[in-house]
Short mmCIF file of C-alpha atoms in Angstrom, two decimals:
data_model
loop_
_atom_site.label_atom_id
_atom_site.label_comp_id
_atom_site.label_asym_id
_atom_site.label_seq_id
_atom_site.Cartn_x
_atom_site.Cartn_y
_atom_site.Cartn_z
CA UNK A 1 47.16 136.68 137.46
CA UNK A 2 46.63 132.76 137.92
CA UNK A 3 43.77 133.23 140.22
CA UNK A 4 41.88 136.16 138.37
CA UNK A 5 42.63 133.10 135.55
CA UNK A 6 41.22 130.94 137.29
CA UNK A 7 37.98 132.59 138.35
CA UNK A 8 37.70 133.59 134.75
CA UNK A 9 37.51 129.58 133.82
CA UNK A 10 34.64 129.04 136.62
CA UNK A 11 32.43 131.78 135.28
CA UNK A 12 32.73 130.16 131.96
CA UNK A 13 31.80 126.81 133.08
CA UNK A 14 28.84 128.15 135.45
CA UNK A 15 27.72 130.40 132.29
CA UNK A 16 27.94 126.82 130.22
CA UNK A 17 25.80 124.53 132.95
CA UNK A 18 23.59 127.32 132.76
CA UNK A 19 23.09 127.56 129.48
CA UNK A 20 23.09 123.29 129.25
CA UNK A 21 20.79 123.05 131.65
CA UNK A 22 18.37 125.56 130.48
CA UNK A 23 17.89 123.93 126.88
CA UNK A 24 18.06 119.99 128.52
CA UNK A 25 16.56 120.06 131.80
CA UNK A 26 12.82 119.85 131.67
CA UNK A 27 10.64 120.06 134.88
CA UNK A 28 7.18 119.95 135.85
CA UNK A 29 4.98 123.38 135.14
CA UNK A 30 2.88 125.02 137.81
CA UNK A 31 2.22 128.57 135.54
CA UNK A 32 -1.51 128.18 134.87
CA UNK A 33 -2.91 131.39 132.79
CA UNK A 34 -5.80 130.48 131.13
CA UNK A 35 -8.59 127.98 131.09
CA UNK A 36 -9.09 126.32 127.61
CA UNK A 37 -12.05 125.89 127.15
CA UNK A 38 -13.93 127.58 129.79
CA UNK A 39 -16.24 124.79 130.73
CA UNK A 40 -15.35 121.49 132.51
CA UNK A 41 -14.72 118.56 129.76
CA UNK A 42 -16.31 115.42 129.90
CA UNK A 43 -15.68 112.20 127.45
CA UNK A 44 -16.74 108.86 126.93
CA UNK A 45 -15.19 106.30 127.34
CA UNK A 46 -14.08 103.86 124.64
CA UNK A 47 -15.51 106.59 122.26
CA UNK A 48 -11.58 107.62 121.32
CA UNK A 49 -9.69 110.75 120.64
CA UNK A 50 -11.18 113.51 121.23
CA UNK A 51 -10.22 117.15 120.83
CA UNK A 52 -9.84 119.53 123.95
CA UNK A 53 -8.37 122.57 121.96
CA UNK A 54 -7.48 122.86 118.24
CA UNK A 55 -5.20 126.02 119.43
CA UNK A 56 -3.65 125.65 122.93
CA UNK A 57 -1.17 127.92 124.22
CA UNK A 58 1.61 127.99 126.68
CA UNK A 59 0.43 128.09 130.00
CA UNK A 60 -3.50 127.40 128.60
CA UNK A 61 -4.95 124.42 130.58
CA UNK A 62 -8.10 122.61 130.67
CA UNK A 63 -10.38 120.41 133.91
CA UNK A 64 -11.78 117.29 133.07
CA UNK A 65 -14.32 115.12 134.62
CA UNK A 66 -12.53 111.71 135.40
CA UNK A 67 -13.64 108.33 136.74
CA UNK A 68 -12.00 105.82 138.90
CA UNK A 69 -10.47 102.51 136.82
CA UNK A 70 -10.60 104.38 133.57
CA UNK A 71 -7.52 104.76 131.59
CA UNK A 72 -6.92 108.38 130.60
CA UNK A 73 -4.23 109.95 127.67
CA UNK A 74 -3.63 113.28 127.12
CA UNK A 75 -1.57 113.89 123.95
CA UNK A 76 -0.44 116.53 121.78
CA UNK A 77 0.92 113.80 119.75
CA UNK A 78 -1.98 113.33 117.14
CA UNK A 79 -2.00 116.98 115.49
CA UNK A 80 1.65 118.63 114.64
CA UNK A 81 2.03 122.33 116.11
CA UNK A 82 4.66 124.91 116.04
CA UNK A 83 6.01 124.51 119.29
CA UNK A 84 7.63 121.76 121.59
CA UNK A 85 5.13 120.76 123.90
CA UNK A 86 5.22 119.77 127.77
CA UNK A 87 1.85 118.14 129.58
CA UNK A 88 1.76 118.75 133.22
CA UNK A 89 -1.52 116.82 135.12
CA UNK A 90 -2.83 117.44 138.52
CA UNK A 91 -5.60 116.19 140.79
CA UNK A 92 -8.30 118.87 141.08
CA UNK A 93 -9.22 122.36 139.46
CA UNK A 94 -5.43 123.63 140.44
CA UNK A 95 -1.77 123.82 139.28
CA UNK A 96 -0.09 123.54 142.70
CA UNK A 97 2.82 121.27 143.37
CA UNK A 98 0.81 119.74 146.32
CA UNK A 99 -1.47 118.28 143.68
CA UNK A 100 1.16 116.94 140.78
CA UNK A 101 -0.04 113.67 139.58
CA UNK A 102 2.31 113.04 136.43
CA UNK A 103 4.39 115.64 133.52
CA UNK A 104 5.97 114.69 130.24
CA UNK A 105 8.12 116.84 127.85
CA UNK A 106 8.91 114.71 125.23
CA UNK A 107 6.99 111.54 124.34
CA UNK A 108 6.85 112.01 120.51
CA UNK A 109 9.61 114.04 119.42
CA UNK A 110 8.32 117.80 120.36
CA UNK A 111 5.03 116.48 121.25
CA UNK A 112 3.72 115.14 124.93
CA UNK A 113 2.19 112.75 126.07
CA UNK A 114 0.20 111.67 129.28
CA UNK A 115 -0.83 108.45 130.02
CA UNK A 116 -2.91 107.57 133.85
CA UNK A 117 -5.42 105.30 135.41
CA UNK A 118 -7.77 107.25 137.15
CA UNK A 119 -7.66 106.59 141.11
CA UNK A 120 -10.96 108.75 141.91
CA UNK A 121 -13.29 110.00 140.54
CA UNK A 122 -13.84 113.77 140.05
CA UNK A 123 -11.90 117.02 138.20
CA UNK A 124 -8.07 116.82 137.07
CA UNK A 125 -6.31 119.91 135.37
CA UNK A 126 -4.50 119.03 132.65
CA UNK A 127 -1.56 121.84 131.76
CA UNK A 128 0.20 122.37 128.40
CA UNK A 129 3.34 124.64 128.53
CA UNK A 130 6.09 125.57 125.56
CA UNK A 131 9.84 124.08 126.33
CA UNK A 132 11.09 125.29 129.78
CA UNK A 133 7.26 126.67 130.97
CA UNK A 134 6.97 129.34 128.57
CA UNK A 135 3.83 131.13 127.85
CA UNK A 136 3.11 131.52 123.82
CA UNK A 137 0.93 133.57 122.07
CA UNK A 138 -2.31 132.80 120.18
CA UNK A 139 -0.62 132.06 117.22
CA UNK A 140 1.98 130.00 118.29
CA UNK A 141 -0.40 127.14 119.16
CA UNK A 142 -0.95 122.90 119.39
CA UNK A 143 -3.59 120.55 119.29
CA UNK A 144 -4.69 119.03 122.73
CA UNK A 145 -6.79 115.86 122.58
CA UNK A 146 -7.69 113.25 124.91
CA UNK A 147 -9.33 110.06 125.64
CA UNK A 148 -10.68 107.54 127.92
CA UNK A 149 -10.48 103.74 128.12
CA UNK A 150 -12.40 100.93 130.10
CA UNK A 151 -9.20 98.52 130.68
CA UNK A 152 -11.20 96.51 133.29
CA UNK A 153 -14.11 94.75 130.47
CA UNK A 154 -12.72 92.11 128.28
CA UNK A 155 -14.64 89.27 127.04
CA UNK A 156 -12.16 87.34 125.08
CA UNK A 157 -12.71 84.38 122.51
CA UNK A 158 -11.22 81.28 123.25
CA UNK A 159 -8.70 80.15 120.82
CA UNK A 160 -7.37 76.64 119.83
CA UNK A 161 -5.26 75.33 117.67
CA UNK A 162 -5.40 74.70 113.52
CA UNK A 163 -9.10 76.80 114.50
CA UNK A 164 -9.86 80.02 111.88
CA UNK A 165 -10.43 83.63 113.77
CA UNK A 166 -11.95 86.79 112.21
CA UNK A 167 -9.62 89.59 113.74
CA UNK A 168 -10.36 93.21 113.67
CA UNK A 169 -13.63 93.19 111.81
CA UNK A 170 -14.65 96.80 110.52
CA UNK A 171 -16.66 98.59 112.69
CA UNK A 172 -15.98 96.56 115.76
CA UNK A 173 -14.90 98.41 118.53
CA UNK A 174 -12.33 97.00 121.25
CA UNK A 175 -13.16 97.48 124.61
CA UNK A 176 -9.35 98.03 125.82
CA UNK A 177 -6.56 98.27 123.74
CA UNK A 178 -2.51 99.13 124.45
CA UNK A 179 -1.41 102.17 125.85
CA UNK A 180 0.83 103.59 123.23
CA UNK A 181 4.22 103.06 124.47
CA UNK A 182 7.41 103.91 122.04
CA UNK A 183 9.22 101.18 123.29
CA UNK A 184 6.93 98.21 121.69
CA UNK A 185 7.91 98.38 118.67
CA UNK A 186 4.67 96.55 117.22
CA UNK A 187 1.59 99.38 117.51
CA UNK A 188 1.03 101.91 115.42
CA UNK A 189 -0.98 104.95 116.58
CA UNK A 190 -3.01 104.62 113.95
CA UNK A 191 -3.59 100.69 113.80
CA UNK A 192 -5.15 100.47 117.35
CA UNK A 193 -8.97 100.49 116.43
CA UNK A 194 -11.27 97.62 115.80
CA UNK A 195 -9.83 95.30 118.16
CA UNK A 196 -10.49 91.44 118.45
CA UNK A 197 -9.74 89.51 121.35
CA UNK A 198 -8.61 85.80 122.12
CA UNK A 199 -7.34 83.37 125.10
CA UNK A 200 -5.97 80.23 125.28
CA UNK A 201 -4.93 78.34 128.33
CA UNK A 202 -1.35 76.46 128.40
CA UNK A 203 -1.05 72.48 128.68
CA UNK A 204 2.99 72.26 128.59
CA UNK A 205 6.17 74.37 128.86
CA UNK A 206 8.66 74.88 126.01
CA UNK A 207 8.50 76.98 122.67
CA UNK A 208 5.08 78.35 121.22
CA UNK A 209 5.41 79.37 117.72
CA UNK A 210 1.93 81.05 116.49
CA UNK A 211 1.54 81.31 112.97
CA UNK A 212 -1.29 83.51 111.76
CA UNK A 213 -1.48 83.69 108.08
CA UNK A 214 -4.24 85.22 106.23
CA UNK A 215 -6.53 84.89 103.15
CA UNK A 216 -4.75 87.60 101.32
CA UNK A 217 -1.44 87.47 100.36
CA UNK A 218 -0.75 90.70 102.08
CA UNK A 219 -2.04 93.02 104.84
CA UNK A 220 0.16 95.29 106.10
CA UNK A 221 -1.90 97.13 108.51
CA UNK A 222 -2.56 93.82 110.97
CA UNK A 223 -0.83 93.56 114.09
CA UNK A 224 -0.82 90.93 116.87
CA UNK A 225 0.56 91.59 120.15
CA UNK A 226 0.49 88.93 123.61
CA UNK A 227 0.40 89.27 126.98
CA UNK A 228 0.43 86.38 129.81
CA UNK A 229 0.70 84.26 131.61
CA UNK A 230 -2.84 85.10 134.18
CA UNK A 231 -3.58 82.96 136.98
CA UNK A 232 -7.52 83.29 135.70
CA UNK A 233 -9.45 85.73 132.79
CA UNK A 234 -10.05 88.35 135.48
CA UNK A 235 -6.54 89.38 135.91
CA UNK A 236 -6.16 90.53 131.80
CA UNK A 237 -8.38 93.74 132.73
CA UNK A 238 -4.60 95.47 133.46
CA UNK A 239 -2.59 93.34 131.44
CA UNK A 240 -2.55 96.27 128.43
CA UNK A 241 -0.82 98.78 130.88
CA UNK A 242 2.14 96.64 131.02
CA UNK A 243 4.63 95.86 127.86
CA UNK A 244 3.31 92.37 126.02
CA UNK A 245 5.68 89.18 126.11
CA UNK A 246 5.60 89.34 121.94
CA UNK A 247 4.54 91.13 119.22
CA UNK A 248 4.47 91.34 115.04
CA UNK A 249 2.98 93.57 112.73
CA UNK A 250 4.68 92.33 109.66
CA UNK A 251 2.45 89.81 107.18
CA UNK A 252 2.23 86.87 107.60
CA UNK A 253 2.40 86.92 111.18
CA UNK A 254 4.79 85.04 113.55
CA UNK A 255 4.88 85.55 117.35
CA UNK A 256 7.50 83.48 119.15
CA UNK A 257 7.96 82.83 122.45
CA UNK A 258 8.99 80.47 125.70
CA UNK A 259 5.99 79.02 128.20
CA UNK A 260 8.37 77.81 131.56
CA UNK A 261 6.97 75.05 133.43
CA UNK A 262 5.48 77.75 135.88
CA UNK A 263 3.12 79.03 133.43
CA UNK A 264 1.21 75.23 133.00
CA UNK A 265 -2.29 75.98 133.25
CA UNK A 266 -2.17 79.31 133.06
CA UNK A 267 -4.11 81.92 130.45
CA UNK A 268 -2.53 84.17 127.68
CA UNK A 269 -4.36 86.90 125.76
CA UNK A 270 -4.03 87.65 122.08
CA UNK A 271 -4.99 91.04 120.62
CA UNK A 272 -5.56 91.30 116.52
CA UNK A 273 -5.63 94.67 115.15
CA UNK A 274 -6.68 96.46 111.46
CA UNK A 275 -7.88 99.72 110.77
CA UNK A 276 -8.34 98.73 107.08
CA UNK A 277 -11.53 98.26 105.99
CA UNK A 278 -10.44 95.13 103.84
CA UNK A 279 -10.56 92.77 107.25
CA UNK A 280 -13.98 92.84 107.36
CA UNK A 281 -13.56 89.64 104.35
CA UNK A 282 -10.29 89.16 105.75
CA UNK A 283 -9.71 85.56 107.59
CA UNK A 284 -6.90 84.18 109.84
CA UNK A 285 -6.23 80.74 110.59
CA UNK A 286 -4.34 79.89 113.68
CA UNK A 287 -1.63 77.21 113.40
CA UNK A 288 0.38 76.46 116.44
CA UNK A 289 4.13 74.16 116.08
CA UNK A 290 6.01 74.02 118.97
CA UNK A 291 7.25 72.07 121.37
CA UNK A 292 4.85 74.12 124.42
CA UNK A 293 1.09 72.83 123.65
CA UNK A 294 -2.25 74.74 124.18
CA UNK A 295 -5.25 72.88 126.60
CA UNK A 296 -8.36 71.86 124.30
CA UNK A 297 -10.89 74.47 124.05
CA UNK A 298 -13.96 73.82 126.38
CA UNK A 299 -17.13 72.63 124.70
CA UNK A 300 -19.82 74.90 124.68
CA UNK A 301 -22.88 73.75 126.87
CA UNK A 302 -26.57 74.79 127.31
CA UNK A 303 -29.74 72.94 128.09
CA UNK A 304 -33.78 73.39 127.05
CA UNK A 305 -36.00 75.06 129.73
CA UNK A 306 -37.81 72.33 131.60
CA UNK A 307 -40.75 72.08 134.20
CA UNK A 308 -40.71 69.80 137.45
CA UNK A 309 -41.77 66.12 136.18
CA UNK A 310 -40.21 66.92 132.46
CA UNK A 311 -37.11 65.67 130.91
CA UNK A 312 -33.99 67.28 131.11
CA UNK A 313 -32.69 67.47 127.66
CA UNK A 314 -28.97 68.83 127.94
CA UNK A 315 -26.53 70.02 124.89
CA UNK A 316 -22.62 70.19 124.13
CA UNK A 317 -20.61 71.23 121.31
CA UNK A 318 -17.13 71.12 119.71
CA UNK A 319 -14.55 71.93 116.89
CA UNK A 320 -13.05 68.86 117.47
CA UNK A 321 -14.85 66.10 115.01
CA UNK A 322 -13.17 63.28 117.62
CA UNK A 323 -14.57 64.31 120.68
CA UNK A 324 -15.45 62.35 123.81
CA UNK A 325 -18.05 64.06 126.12
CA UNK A 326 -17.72 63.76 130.10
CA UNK A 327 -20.96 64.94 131.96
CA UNK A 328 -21.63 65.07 135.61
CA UNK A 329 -24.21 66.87 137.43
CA UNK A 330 -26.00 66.66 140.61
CA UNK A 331 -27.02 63.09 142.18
CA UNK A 332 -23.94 61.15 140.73
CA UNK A 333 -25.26 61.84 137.50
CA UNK A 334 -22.95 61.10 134.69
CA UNK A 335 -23.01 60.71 130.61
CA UNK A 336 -20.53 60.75 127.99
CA UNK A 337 -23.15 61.44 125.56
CA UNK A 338 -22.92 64.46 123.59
CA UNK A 339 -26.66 65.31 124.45
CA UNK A 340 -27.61 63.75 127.36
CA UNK A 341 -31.10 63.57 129.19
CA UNK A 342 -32.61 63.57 132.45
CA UNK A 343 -36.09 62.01 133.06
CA UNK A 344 -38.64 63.16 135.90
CA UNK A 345 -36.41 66.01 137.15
CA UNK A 346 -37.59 67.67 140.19
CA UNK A 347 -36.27 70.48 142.54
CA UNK A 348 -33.89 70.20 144.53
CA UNK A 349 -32.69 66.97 143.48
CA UNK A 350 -31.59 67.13 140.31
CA UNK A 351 -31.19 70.61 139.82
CA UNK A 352 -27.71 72.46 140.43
CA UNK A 353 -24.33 72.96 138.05
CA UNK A 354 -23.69 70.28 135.73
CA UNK A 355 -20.16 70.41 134.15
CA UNK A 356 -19.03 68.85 130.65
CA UNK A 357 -15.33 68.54 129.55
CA UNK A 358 -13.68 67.12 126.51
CA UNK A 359 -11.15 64.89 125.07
CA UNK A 360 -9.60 64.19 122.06
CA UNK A 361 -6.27 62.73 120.03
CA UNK A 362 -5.08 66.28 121.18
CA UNK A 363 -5.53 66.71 125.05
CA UNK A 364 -8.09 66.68 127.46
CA UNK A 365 -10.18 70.53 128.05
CA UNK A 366 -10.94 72.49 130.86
CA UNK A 367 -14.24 71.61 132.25
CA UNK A 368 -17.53 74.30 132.13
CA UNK A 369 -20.22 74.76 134.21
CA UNK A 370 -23.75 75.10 133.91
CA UNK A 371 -26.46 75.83 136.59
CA UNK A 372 -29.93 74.44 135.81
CA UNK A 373 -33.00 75.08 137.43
CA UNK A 374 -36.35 73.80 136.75
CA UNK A 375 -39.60 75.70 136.50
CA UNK A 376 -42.38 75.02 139.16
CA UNK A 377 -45.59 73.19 137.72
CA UNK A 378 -48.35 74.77 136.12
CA UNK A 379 -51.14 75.34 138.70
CA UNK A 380 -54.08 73.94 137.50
CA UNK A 381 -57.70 74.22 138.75
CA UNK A 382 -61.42 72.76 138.27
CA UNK A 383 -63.68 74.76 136.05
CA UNK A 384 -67.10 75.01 137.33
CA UNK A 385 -69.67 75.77 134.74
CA UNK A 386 -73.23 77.20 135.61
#
């Protein structure tokens, strides 16, 4: 009697891990059925979401044209349906295990949600499935979209302190922007257009407190998110596929945060979003307290087009009313005029980079370079007349 008891109990428990199991445990899906749409997708990129299928079924799945470095979401996120979804991706025109690149079951509540840098270029299959692999029928349907990013093109502004910044103008369209990750807790899916971007390059360690109010006394649809530090510019291509160091999206805006002594003369990006239209008028001034300072913005520098035997006429320019001007250029030249000239230039001699750098009651800036080169002579000749 105690063992038939006994055996009784372990049937109950394998019937309940079953049953657990089945309704928790979510796993990959290899059960392609039909292709949706027939023909092999293509997108844009930076063009945003795009729809793949207004009505996808279980086991429906779709090929798309990728391309190496882009940044690629699937999502079934944007549009509610009447099932919970699961996204299964693979490399090729196939659903075979061999060729699994990534799966999610559950990245807003019943929706997916896939997320992947492309590492070739060529055809993916993309897979949507109900809960546990299950095929559906035509009307028990979702909304599949996608989209594809350049996250390697930035071309930030450089920001300084007590300076005024124009963030998230309408119509402006950011080059590469956050993936959407739950675990921020600063982007919206909605508040991720019309982008504006910013750097500024660290002078000492300690606190930075940014404050970022605005004209108006309230816009709630602004958010401002960070990421550093970078060695140089080149390295924020990625930076958006990784969490940021701070972020707000509550007016007036505050971010927060500690600079150690290892990130001295090192870069941090800034990212200002608004999908509201009233940004456009909208303007933010940047005020920085803190006990962690930010490097002088560079001047900006360009010179006038000159022939060999003219004068070099070269130019600089600041936000800071208090600036000195440090010039240096090829054959020991030097100036700390704010437009300085050259007289009699001639190739090679006096052409090459010429750098300019700053300072001020604030801090001394980065220098920047400029490469002259002079045009040739005219050619001139006799003119016989008969």
């Amino acid at each position: 009697m105690y063992k038939t008891f006994i055996q009784f109990l372990k049937v109950i428990v394998l019937i309940f891990i079953f049953n657990f199991t089945s309704e928790r445990v979510f796993s990959q899906c290899y059960n392609c059925t039909y292709q949706n749409p027939a023909a092999t997708i293509s997108i844009t990129a930076n063009s945003g979401f795009q729809t793949i299928s207004n009505c996808m079924k279980g086991g429906d799945y779709a090929i798309c044209n990728v391309e190496i470095g882009n940044l690629y979401t699937w999502t079934t996120c944007l549009n509610s349906g009447n099932f919970n979804s699961q996204l299964t991706l693979f490399q090729g025109q196939t659903c075979s295990a061999l060729n699994y690149i990534a799966y999610d079951d559950n990245f807003c509540n019943s929706g997916s949600q896939i997320t992947w840098e492309a590492t070739f270029t060529g055809l993916v299959t993309i897979l949507l499935n109900k809960k546990n692999c299950k095929i559906t029928t035509s009307s028990n349907c979702v909304n599949l979209s996608w989209e594809s990013r350049m996250i390697n093109n930035i071309n930030p502004i450089q920001l300084c302190s007590n300076s005024s910044i124009y963030p998230a103008k309408t119509g402006q369209t950011g080059i590469m922007y956050p993936s959407l990750s739950p675990n921020w807790g600063c982007l919206l899916t909605n508040e991720i257009g019309n982008q504006s971007w910013y750097y500024f390059k660290i002078k000492s360690s300690g606190w930075l407190n940014m404050d970022i109010p605005s004209t108006q006394m309230m816009d709630p649809y602004v958010d401002a998110v960070i990421w550093g530090p970078f060695d140089n510019l080149s390295q924020a291509g990625q930076s958006t596929l990784n969490a940021p160091i701070a972020c707000d999206r509550i007016h007036p805006i505050n971010l927060s945060f500690y600079i150690p002594t290892t990130s001295v003369n090192k870069y941090y990006l800034l990212m200002m979003t608004n999908n509201n239209n009233i940004a456009a008028t909208n303007t933010y001034s940047f005020l920085a307290s803190s006990t962690a300072e930010i490097e002088l913005c560079s001047p900006i520098i360009y010179y006038d087009n000159v022939c060999e035997g003219g004068t070099l006429q070269l130019h600089a320019s600041s936000s800071e009313a208090t600036a000195v001007y440090h010039w240096t250029g090829p054959g020991n030249f030097t100036s700390t005029l704010k437009n300085p000239f050259r007289s009699n230039v001639t190739n090679p001699l006096h052409s090459g980079i010429y750098s300019c750098y700053i300072t001020s009651s604030i801090g001394i800036s980065s220098a920047v370079n400029l490469t002259v080169v002079f045009s040739n002579k005219p050619i001139t000749s006799l003119i016989y007349h008969n």
